mmCIF file of C-alpha atoms in Angstrom:
data_model
loop_
_atom_site.group_PDB
_atom_site.id
_atom_site.type_symbol
_atom_site.label_atom_id
_atom_site.label_comp_id
_atom_site.label_asym_id
_atom_site.label_seq_id
_atom_site.Cartn_x
_atom_site.Cartn_y
_atom_site.Cartn_z
ATOM 1 C CA MET A 30 159.121 -81.754 -14.768
ATOM 2 C CA ARG A 31 160.704 -78.412 -15.759
ATOM 3 C CA ASP A 32 163.077 -78.234 -18.592
ATOM 4 C CA PRO A 33 166.358 -77.340 -17.355
ATOM 5 C CA THR A 34 167.333 -75.578 -20.536
ATOM 6 C CA MET A 35 163.999 -73.363 -20.162
ATOM 7 C CA SER A 36 165.276 -70.546 -17.811
ATOM 8 C CA LYS A 37 168.182 -70.036 -20.500
ATOM 9 C CA VAL A 38 166.154 -70.304 -23.776
ATOM 10 C CA GLY A 39 163.007 -68.576 -22.353
ATOM 11 C CA ARG A 40 165.073 -65.390 -21.294
ATOM 12 C CA LEU A 41 164.575 -62.033 -23.068
ATOM 13 C CA VAL A 42 167.307 -59.958 -24.338
ATOM 14 C CA ALA A 43 166.292 -56.537 -23.579
ATOM 15 C CA ALA A 44 166.240 -55.355 -19.793
ATOM 16 C CA GLY A 45 162.821 -54.132 -18.798
ATOM 17 C CA CYS A 46 161.140 -55.216 -21.920
ATOM 18 C CA VAL A 47 157.328 -54.509 -21.441
ATOM 19 C CA MET A 48 154.615 -56.606 -22.963
ATOM 20 C CA THR A 49 151.094 -55.623 -22.767
ATOM 21 C CA LEU A 50 148.838 -58.814 -22.968
ATOM 22 C CA ALA A 51 145.560 -58.601 -25.049
ATOM 23 C CA VAL A 52 143.091 -61.453 -25.359
ATOM 24 C CA GLY A 53 144.828 -64.130 -27.316
ATOM 25 C CA SER A 54 147.763 -62.029 -28.475
ATOM 26 C CA ALA A 55 150.946 -60.748 -26.992
ATOM 27 C CA ALA A 56 153.757 -58.418 -28.171
ATOM 28 C CA ALA A 57 156.884 -60.446 -29.123
ATOM 29 C CA CYS A 58 160.179 -59.650 -27.799
ATOM 30 C CA ASN A 59 163.462 -61.032 -28.771
ATOM 31 C CA ARG A 60 164.530 -64.130 -27.051
ATOM 32 C CA GLY A 61 168.099 -65.137 -26.075
ATOM 33 C CA SER A 62 170.658 -65.457 -23.097
ATOM 34 C CA GLY A 63 169.921 -62.430 -20.673
ATOM 35 C CA GLU A 64 169.325 -61.394 -16.849
ATOM 36 C CA ASP A 65 166.543 -63.495 -14.767
ATOM 37 C CA VAL A 66 163.033 -62.608 -15.680
ATOM 38 C CA VAL A 67 160.527 -61.392 -13.243
ATOM 39 C CA GLY A 68 156.985 -60.472 -13.963
ATOM 40 C CA LEU A 69 154.183 -58.210 -13.204
ATOM 41 C CA ILE A 70 150.488 -59.015 -14.217
ATOM 42 C CA THR A 71 148.170 -56.274 -13.584
ATOM 43 C CA LYS A 72 144.345 -55.997 -13.895
ATOM 44 C CA THR A 73 144.802 -53.140 -16.873
ATOM 45 C CA ASP A 74 147.383 -50.889 -17.912
ATOM 46 C CA THR A 75 145.375 -47.762 -17.760
ATOM 47 C CA ASN A 76 144.536 -47.413 -14.278
ATOM 48 C CA PRO A 77 146.807 -44.852 -12.420
ATOM 49 C CA PHE A 78 147.091 -47.384 -9.469
ATOM 50 C CA PHE A 79 148.436 -50.069 -11.632
ATOM 51 C CA VAL A 80 150.603 -47.391 -13.919
ATOM 52 C CA GLN A 81 152.317 -46.668 -10.408
ATOM 53 C CA MET A 82 152.923 -50.304 -9.850
ATOM 54 C CA LYS A 83 154.616 -50.793 -12.982
ATOM 55 C CA LYS A 84 156.679 -47.875 -12.298
ATOM 56 C CA GLY A 85 157.739 -49.393 -8.703
ATOM 57 C CA ALA A 86 158.390 -52.654 -10.307
ATOM 58 C CA GLN A 87 160.542 -51.261 -12.955
ATOM 59 C CA ILE A 88 162.726 -49.135 -10.588
ATOM 60 C CA GLU A 89 163.185 -52.158 -8.191
ATOM 61 C CA ALA A 90 163.910 -54.504 -11.267
ATOM 62 C CA LYS A 91 166.659 -52.410 -12.514
ATOM 63 C CA LYS A 92 168.253 -52.007 -8.984
ATOM 64 C CA GLN A 93 168.197 -55.853 -8.451
ATOM 65 C CA GLY A 94 169.681 -56.599 -12.155
ATOM 66 C CA LEU A 95 166.209 -58.335 -13.198
ATOM 67 C CA GLU A 96 164.545 -58.505 -16.398
ATOM 68 C CA LEU A 97 161.296 -57.328 -16.214
ATOM 69 C CA GLN A 98 158.198 -58.411 -18.161
ATOM 70 C CA THR A 99 154.564 -56.747 -17.464
ATOM 71 C CA PHE A 100 151.220 -57.768 -18.794
ATOM 72 C CA ALA A 101 147.763 -56.318 -18.519
ATOM 73 C CA GLY A 102 144.464 -57.350 -19.853
ATOM 74 C CA LYS A 103 142.122 -55.385 -21.787
ATOM 75 C CA GLN A 104 139.657 -54.308 -18.913
ATOM 76 C CA ASP A 105 139.037 -55.240 -15.140
ATOM 77 C CA GLY A 106 137.896 -59.049 -14.804
ATOM 78 C CA ASP A 107 139.577 -60.288 -17.933
ATOM 79 C CA ASN A 108 141.135 -63.552 -16.160
ATOM 80 C CA GLU A 109 142.004 -65.048 -19.605
ATOM 81 C CA SER A 110 144.554 -62.514 -20.137
ATOM 82 C CA GLN A 111 146.150 -63.379 -16.842
ATOM 83 C CA VAL A 112 146.199 -67.225 -17.440
ATOM 84 C CA GLN A 113 147.972 -66.392 -20.786
ATOM 85 C CA ALA A 114 150.467 -64.217 -19.199
ATOM 86 C CA ILE A 115 151.544 -66.713 -16.613
ATOM 87 C CA GLU A 116 151.951 -69.105 -19.321
ATOM 88 C CA ASN A 117 154.257 -66.888 -21.013
ATOM 89 C CA LEU A 118 156.370 -66.314 -17.931
ATOM 90 C CA MET A 119 156.640 -70.178 -17.542
ATOM 91 C CA SER A 120 157.957 -70.183 -21.139
ATOM 92 C CA PHE A 121 160.473 -67.493 -20.377
ATOM 93 C CA GLY A 122 161.646 -69.282 -17.052
ATOM 94 C CA ALA A 123 160.765 -66.578 -14.831
ATOM 95 C CA LYS A 124 161.852 -66.615 -11.155
ATOM 96 C CA GLY A 125 158.471 -65.462 -10.019
ATOM 97 C CA PHE A 126 155.882 -62.779 -10.911
ATOM 98 C CA LEU A 127 153.578 -60.324 -9.159
ATOM 99 C CA ILE A 128 149.782 -60.119 -9.805
ATOM 100 C CA THR A 129 146.611 -58.231 -9.248
ATOM 101 C CA PRO A 130 144.135 -60.951 -9.885
ATOM 102 C CA ASN A 131 140.928 -60.154 -12.109
ATOM 103 C CA ASP A 132 139.306 -63.221 -10.724
ATOM 104 C CA SER A 133 140.868 -64.253 -7.299
ATOM 105 C CA LYS A 134 139.489 -68.004 -7.930
ATOM 106 C CA ALA A 135 139.977 -68.787 -11.521
ATOM 107 C CA ILE A 136 143.559 -67.807 -11.489
ATOM 108 C CA VAL A 137 144.513 -70.289 -8.876
ATOM 109 C CA PRO A 138 145.022 -73.248 -11.007
ATOM 110 C CA SER A 139 147.466 -71.165 -13.286
ATOM 111 C CA ILE A 140 149.474 -70.443 -10.146
ATOM 112 C CA ASP A 141 149.699 -74.022 -9.124
ATOM 113 C CA LYS A 142 151.221 -74.674 -12.626
ATOM 114 C CA ALA A 143 153.805 -71.808 -11.958
ATOM 115 C CA HIS A 144 154.625 -73.339 -8.583
ATOM 116 C CA GLN A 145 155.420 -76.815 -10.270
ATOM 117 C CA GLN A 146 158.103 -74.764 -12.084
ATOM 118 C CA LYS A 147 159.334 -73.619 -8.464
ATOM 119 C CA MET A 148 158.390 -69.866 -9.225
ATOM 120 C CA LEU A 149 157.445 -67.353 -6.605
ATOM 121 C CA VAL A 150 154.027 -65.861 -6.751
ATOM 122 C CA ILE A 151 153.113 -62.792 -4.929
ATOM 123 C CA ALA A 152 149.599 -61.294 -5.121
ATOM 124 C CA LEU A 153 149.520 -57.510 -4.894
ATOM 125 C CA ASP A 154 146.525 -55.529 -3.418
ATOM 126 C CA THR A 155 144.053 -58.114 -4.012
ATOM 127 C CA PRO A 156 144.538 -61.568 -2.285
ATOM 128 C CA VAL A 157 143.727 -64.663 -4.314
ATOM 129 C CA ASP A 158 141.241 -67.135 -3.188
ATOM 130 C CA PRO A 159 142.342 -69.039 -1.292
ATOM 131 C CA PRO A 160 144.994 -66.693 0.060
ATOM 132 C CA ASN A 161 147.545 -69.127 0.620
ATOM 133 C CA ALA A 162 147.331 -70.186 -3.139
ATOM 134 C CA ALA A 163 150.129 -67.398 -3.556
ATOM 135 C CA ASP A 164 153.127 -67.480 -1.486
ATOM 136 C CA ALA A 165 152.380 -64.053 -0.164
ATOM 137 C CA THR A 166 150.249 -60.821 -0.426
ATOM 138 C CA PHE A 167 151.533 -57.533 -0.374
ATOM 139 C CA ALA A 168 148.572 -55.103 0.091
ATOM 140 C CA THR A 169 146.947 -52.104 2.128
ATOM 141 C CA ASP A 170 145.428 -52.980 5.396
ATOM 142 C CA ASN A 171 142.071 -52.024 3.903
ATOM 143 C CA TYR A 172 140.458 -52.406 7.471
ATOM 144 C CA GLN A 173 142.729 -49.758 8.879
ATOM 145 C CA ALA A 174 142.354 -47.470 6.021
ATOM 146 C CA GLY A 175 138.715 -47.523 6.499
ATOM 147 C CA LYS A 176 139.387 -47.197 10.364
ATOM 148 C CA LEU A 177 141.606 -44.240 9.942
ATOM 149 C CA ILE A 178 139.032 -41.926 8.248
ATOM 150 C CA GLY A 179 136.374 -43.463 10.720
ATOM 151 C CA GLN A 180 138.561 -42.175 13.572
ATOM 152 C CA TRP A 181 139.332 -38.789 11.701
ATOM 153 C CA SER A 182 135.466 -38.184 11.218
ATOM 154 C CA LYS A 183 134.147 -39.114 14.652
ATOM 155 C CA ALA A 184 137.014 -36.683 16.434
ATOM 156 C CA LYS A 185 135.782 -33.803 13.845
ATOM 157 C CA PHE A 186 132.033 -34.406 14.777
ATOM 158 C CA ALA A 187 132.693 -34.331 18.444
ATOM 159 C CA LYS A 188 134.821 -31.168 18.142
ATOM 160 C CA ASP A 189 132.089 -29.491 16.021
ATOM 161 C CA GLY A 190 129.510 -30.788 18.289
ATOM 162 C CA LYS A 191 127.473 -32.400 15.652
ATOM 163 C CA GLN A 192 125.345 -35.459 15.503
ATOM 164 C CA ALA A 193 126.452 -37.641 12.360
ATOM 165 C CA LYS A 194 124.155 -38.836 9.941
ATOM 166 C CA ILE A 195 126.006 -41.113 7.531
ATOM 167 C CA ALA A 196 125.606 -41.903 3.745
ATOM 168 C CA MET A 197 127.673 -45.204 2.778
ATOM 169 C CA LEU A 198 128.900 -45.433 -0.711
ATOM 170 C CA ASP A 199 130.144 -48.700 -1.447
ATOM 171 C CA LEU A 200 131.584 -50.490 -4.312
ATOM 172 C CA ASN A 201 129.067 -53.006 -5.578
ATOM 173 C CA ALA A 202 126.762 -55.924 -4.357
ATOM 174 C CA ASN A 203 129.240 -58.795 -4.512
ATOM 175 C CA GLN A 204 130.540 -58.069 -1.052
ATOM 176 C CA VAL A 205 134.175 -58.364 -2.324
ATOM 177 C CA SER A 206 136.814 -58.141 0.707
ATOM 178 C CA VAL A 207 138.242 -54.685 -0.101
ATOM 179 C CA ASP A 208 134.801 -53.295 -0.003
ATOM 180 C CA VAL A 209 133.802 -55.022 3.093
ATOM 181 C CA LYS A 210 136.812 -54.191 5.099
ATOM 182 C CA ARG A 211 136.885 -50.728 4.305
ATOM 183 C CA ASP A 212 133.436 -50.146 5.066
ATOM 184 C CA GLN A 213 133.640 -52.111 8.142
ATOM 185 C CA GLY A 214 136.819 -50.381 9.240
ATOM 186 C CA PHE A 215 135.090 -46.980 8.913
ATOM 187 C CA LEU A 216 132.073 -47.758 11.035
ATOM 188 C CA ASP A 217 134.713 -49.552 13.644
ATOM 189 C CA GLY A 218 136.717 -46.233 13.520
ATOM 190 C CA PHE A 219 133.657 -43.874 13.948
ATOM 191 C CA GLY A 220 132.297 -46.049 17.130
ATOM 192 C CA ILE A 221 129.493 -47.807 15.377
ATOM 193 C CA GLN A 222 129.041 -51.514 16.172
ATOM 194 C CA VAL A 223 129.036 -53.705 13.172
ATOM 195 C CA GLY A 224 126.767 -56.864 12.835
ATOM 196 C CA ASP A 225 128.575 -59.781 10.943
ATOM 197 C CA PRO A 226 132.323 -58.067 10.391
ATOM 198 C CA ASN A 227 132.405 -60.057 6.891
ATOM 199 C CA LYS A 228 129.210 -58.266 5.451
ATOM 200 C CA ILE A 229 128.100 -54.591 4.548
ATOM 201 C CA GLY A 230 124.823 -53.295 5.736
ATOM 202 C CA ASP A 231 123.829 -55.317 8.402
ATOM 203 C CA GLU A 232 124.277 -52.679 11.328
ATOM 204 C CA ASN A 233 121.278 -51.135 12.899
ATOM 205 C CA ASP A 234 122.808 -47.914 14.077
ATOM 206 C CA PRO A 235 120.239 -45.006 13.527
ATOM 207 C CA ARG A 236 123.305 -42.916 12.492
ATOM 208 C CA ILE A 237 123.527 -44.673 9.142
ATOM 209 C CA ALA A 238 121.267 -43.084 6.560
ATOM 210 C CA GLY A 239 121.806 -45.982 4.323
ATOM 211 C CA HIS A 240 123.858 -47.878 1.910
ATOM 212 C CA ASP A 241 124.412 -47.472 -1.905
ATOM 213 C CA VAL A 242 126.925 -48.674 -4.537
ATOM 214 C CA THR A 243 128.939 -46.855 -6.857
ATOM 215 C CA ASN A 244 130.983 -49.306 -8.908
ATOM 216 C CA GLY A 245 134.131 -47.192 -7.717
ATOM 217 C CA ASP A 246 133.475 -44.352 -10.422
ATOM 218 C CA GLU A 247 132.351 -40.861 -10.629
ATOM 219 C CA ASP A 248 129.076 -41.430 -12.091
ATOM 220 C CA GLY A 249 128.353 -44.236 -9.772
ATOM 221 C CA GLY A 250 129.235 -41.976 -6.795
ATOM 222 C CA ARG A 251 127.102 -39.116 -8.235
ATOM 223 C CA THR A 252 124.118 -41.365 -8.551
ATOM 224 C CA ALA A 253 124.226 -43.092 -5.324
ATOM 225 C CA MET A 254 124.474 -39.735 -3.527
ATOM 226 C CA GLU A 255 121.588 -38.487 -5.030
ATOM 227 C CA ASN A 256 119.629 -41.518 -4.190
ATOM 228 C CA LEU A 257 120.707 -41.359 -0.437
ATOM 229 C CA MET A 258 119.982 -37.560 -0.289
ATOM 230 C CA GLN A 259 116.352 -38.227 -1.402
ATOM 231 C CA LYS A 260 115.801 -40.762 1.139
ATOM 232 C CA ASP A 261 117.490 -38.658 3.834
ATOM 233 C CA PRO A 262 118.123 -35.046 3.370
ATOM 234 C CA SER A 263 119.831 -34.739 6.670
ATOM 235 C CA ILE A 264 122.959 -36.757 5.669
ATOM 236 C CA ASN A 265 126.008 -34.646 6.744
ATOM 237 C CA LEU A 266 128.710 -37.189 6.614
ATOM 238 C CA VAL A 267 129.815 -39.509 3.441
ATOM 239 C CA TYR A 268 132.024 -42.392 3.490
ATOM 240 C CA THR A 269 133.117 -43.559 -0.084
ATOM 241 C CA ILE A 270 134.911 -46.574 -1.104
ATOM 242 C CA ASN A 271 137.482 -44.455 -3.187
ATOM 243 C CA GLU A 272 138.282 -40.938 -4.405
ATOM 244 C CA PRO A 273 136.232 -41.205 -7.952
ATOM 245 C CA ALA A 274 133.309 -42.035 -5.798
ATOM 246 C CA ALA A 275 133.905 -39.128 -3.504
ATOM 247 C CA ALA A 276 134.089 -36.817 -6.260
ATOM 248 C CA GLY A 277 130.924 -37.846 -7.894
ATOM 249 C CA ALA A 278 129.159 -37.466 -4.489
ATOM 250 C CA TYR A 279 130.693 -34.195 -4.082
ATOM 251 C CA GLN A 280 129.004 -33.207 -7.405
ATOM 252 C CA ALA A 281 125.432 -34.623 -6.219
ATOM 253 C CA LEU A 282 125.703 -32.452 -3.243
ATOM 254 C CA LYS A 283 127.017 -29.372 -5.108
ATOM 255 C CA ASN A 284 124.112 -29.724 -7.328
ATOM 256 C CA GLY A 285 121.778 -29.985 -4.370
ATOM 257 C CA GLY A 286 123.073 -26.943 -2.741
ATOM 258 C CA LYS A 287 124.567 -28.959 0.257
ATOM 259 C CA ASP A 288 128.354 -29.177 -0.577
ATOM 260 C CA LYS A 289 129.086 -26.829 2.310
ATOM 261 C CA ASP A 290 127.191 -28.781 5.033
ATOM 262 C CA VAL A 291 128.608 -32.184 4.347
ATOM 263 C CA THR A 292 131.782 -34.022 4.964
ATOM 264 C CA ILE A 293 133.243 -36.405 2.528
ATOM 265 C CA VAL A 294 135.860 -39.022 3.348
ATOM 266 C CA SER A 295 137.519 -41.549 1.101
ATOM 267 C CA ILE A 296 140.344 -43.909 0.580
ATOM 268 C CA ASP A 297 142.987 -44.017 -2.145
ATOM 269 C CA GLY A 298 145.739 -41.186 -2.351
ATOM 270 C CA GLY A 299 145.629 -40.654 -5.838
ATOM 271 C CA CYS A 300 146.776 -37.272 -7.110
ATOM 272 C CA PRO A 301 143.389 -36.286 -7.953
ATOM 273 C CA GLY A 302 142.015 -37.149 -4.677
ATOM 274 C CA VAL A 303 144.784 -35.107 -2.784
ATOM 275 C CA ASP A 304 144.097 -32.138 -4.912
ATOM 276 C CA ASN A 305 140.498 -32.678 -3.745
ATOM 277 C CA VAL A 306 141.743 -32.679 -0.005
ATOM 278 C CA SER A 307 143.506 -29.492 -0.644
ATOM 279 C CA LYS A 308 140.334 -27.674 -2.364
ATOM 280 C CA GLY A 309 138.056 -28.943 0.500
ATOM 281 C CA VAL A 310 136.057 -31.339 -1.719
ATOM 282 C CA ILE A 311 137.249 -34.375 0.546
ATOM 283 C CA GLY A 312 137.991 -33.790 4.368
ATOM 284 C CA ALA A 313 140.217 -36.803 4.772
ATOM 285 C CA THR A 314 141.219 -39.712 2.626
ATOM 286 C CA SER A 315 143.605 -42.739 3.433
ATOM 287 C CA MET A 316 146.387 -42.944 1.119
ATOM 288 C CA GLN A 317 147.739 -46.305 -0.501
ATOM 289 C CA PHE A 318 151.314 -47.198 -1.747
ATOM 290 C CA PRO A 319 151.180 -48.900 -4.897
ATOM 291 C CA LEU A 320 154.497 -48.057 -6.117
ATOM 292 C CA LYS A 321 156.085 -49.397 -2.718
ATOM 293 C CA MET A 322 153.762 -52.896 -2.997
ATOM 294 C CA ALA A 323 155.642 -53.497 -6.355
ATOM 295 C CA GLN A 324 158.996 -52.656 -5.243
ATOM 296 C CA LEU A 325 158.967 -54.783 -2.207
ATOM 297 C CA GLY A 326 157.293 -57.575 -4.326
ATOM 298 C CA VAL A 327 160.021 -57.427 -6.996
ATOM 299 C CA GLU A 328 162.586 -57.258 -3.970
ATOM 300 C CA ALA A 329 161.293 -60.386 -2.485
ATOM 301 C CA ILE A 330 161.490 -62.153 -5.672
ATOM 302 C CA ALA A 331 165.242 -61.337 -6.162
ATOM 303 C CA GLN A 332 165.910 -62.857 -2.534
ATOM 304 C CA PHE A 333 164.000 -65.898 -3.281
ATOM 305 C CA ALA A 334 166.109 -66.312 -6.542
ATOM 306 C CA LYS A 335 169.351 -65.878 -4.551
ATOM 307 C CA ASP A 336 168.525 -68.214 -1.585
ATOM 308 C CA GLY A 337 165.089 -69.734 -1.693
ATOM 309 C CA THR A 338 163.673 -67.120 1.176
ATOM 310 C CA LYS A 339 160.182 -66.531 1.004
ATOM 311 C CA PRO A 340 158.569 -63.214 2.311
ATOM 312 C CA GLN A 341 156.683 -63.366 5.710
ATOM 313 C CA ALA A 342 153.571 -61.780 6.774
ATOM 314 C CA THR A 343 153.631 -58.755 8.778
ATOM 315 C CA PRO A 344 153.357 -59.978 12.415
ATOM 316 C CA GLY A 345 149.909 -60.481 13.401
ATOM 317 C CA LYS A 346 148.428 -60.304 9.966
ATOM 318 C CA ASP A 347 148.025 -62.982 7.021
ATOM 319 C CA PHE A 348 149.513 -60.468 4.489
ATOM 320 C CA TYR A 349 152.519 -57.983 4.156
ATOM 321 C CA ASP A 350 151.084 -54.763 5.018
ATOM 322 C CA THR A 351 152.508 -52.034 2.947
ATOM 323 C CA GLY A 352 150.993 -49.141 4.691
ATOM 324 C CA THR A 353 148.368 -46.353 4.771
ATOM 325 C CA GLN A 354 148.626 -42.710 5.732
ATOM 326 C CA LEU A 355 145.814 -40.322 6.628
ATOM 327 C CA ILE A 356 145.818 -37.255 4.412
ATOM 328 C CA THR A 357 143.831 -34.309 5.634
ATOM 329 C CA ASP A 358 144.127 -30.321 5.910
ATOM 330 C CA ASP A 359 141.920 -30.333 8.959
ATOM 331 C CA PRO A 360 143.890 -32.373 11.630
ATOM 332 C CA GLN A 361 141.896 -33.659 14.655
ATOM 333 C CA ALA A 362 143.430 -34.464 18.020
ATOM 334 C CA GLY A 363 144.395 -37.918 18.787
ATOM 335 C CA VAL A 364 144.581 -39.086 14.967
ATOM 336 C CA GLU A 365 148.261 -38.907 13.313
ATOM 337 C CA ALA A 366 147.738 -37.530 9.890
ATOM 338 C CA LYS A 367 149.974 -35.648 6.947
ATOM 339 C CA ASP A 368 148.649 -32.457 5.132
ATOM 340 C CA SER A 369 147.882 -32.300 1.311
ATOM 341 C CA THR A 370 151.163 -30.914 0.516
ATOM 342 C CA TRP A 371 152.817 -34.197 1.825
ATOM 343 C CA GLY A 372 150.065 -36.114 -0.122
ATOM 344 C CA LYS A 373 150.835 -34.308 -3.218
ATOM 345 C CA GLN A 374 154.633 -35.303 -3.041
ATOM 346 C CA ASN A 375 153.701 -38.914 -2.288
ATOM 347 C CA CYS A 376 150.289 -39.345 -4.496
ATOM 348 C CA TRP A 377 150.003 -41.603 -7.517
ATOM 349 C CA GLY A 378 148.425 -41.273 -10.695
#
């Protein structure tokens, strides 16, 4: 049973106090009577996507009169840090927290403990497993993000009268949900029939030159592109899981003298990626909104603290869709988009 004095004793003095949690340690803040506490737990505190989340949470917490505590592990995959962060928030008497889970399954027992203290738990960007272990998920519709760049690519190649030969640069071999949904959404948008919608690489369309993995970084993108170019030199369209992988793919194409003949599409909406759209490195990208995710999440916790109302999923979906926007300087008929100037005004990182 929850100690009725905990919410008072466990609160912190300074509004907006920030803590970065490393394995087995945490920065300490003075405790005392203060405003209601809300938490943000990200995978790391260095990735620009999570930095932007922190900014959004800080803005909304100040607006709502909440005291924000932020935590992050040393690296992606560090579940123990997130477990300890939840323990800290429980001791502070937090009203709830937002989390981008490092291990969607392993974090669930800690979320269950938080629920025993009547805390609201919102997953950001990445759902927990099972998804209903959290009270809500605020995220990009990754299938739709992939579908938008697929639709744009289909329209562009039809207009240019070209037959596509496609390289698929995915994340890794683990078939994680964000990877699968983006990959399958792109194929759907391009008009390619997929096999199992929950599995990458089982389509048999001859327009697919092949799949390779990038680990979502530039070096991985370059290596994967080199591998697929050796397999099929006729590749002229490259799907990438994210913009760092796209930058690596471009370097491989440029080194091979093929950068002018190949179109690259991606997903993220980070400022470096939008810059690459303006330079023509990336033909089109689907922008995510991490700041909005965190703002809406903190707003939901504030509402829950006031009257117990829990956030509802977007109609027709099992999560709250925080939106995605196609960014391109080469607009195609029938595909709604914003240009890179708008993208630079709304990008993150």
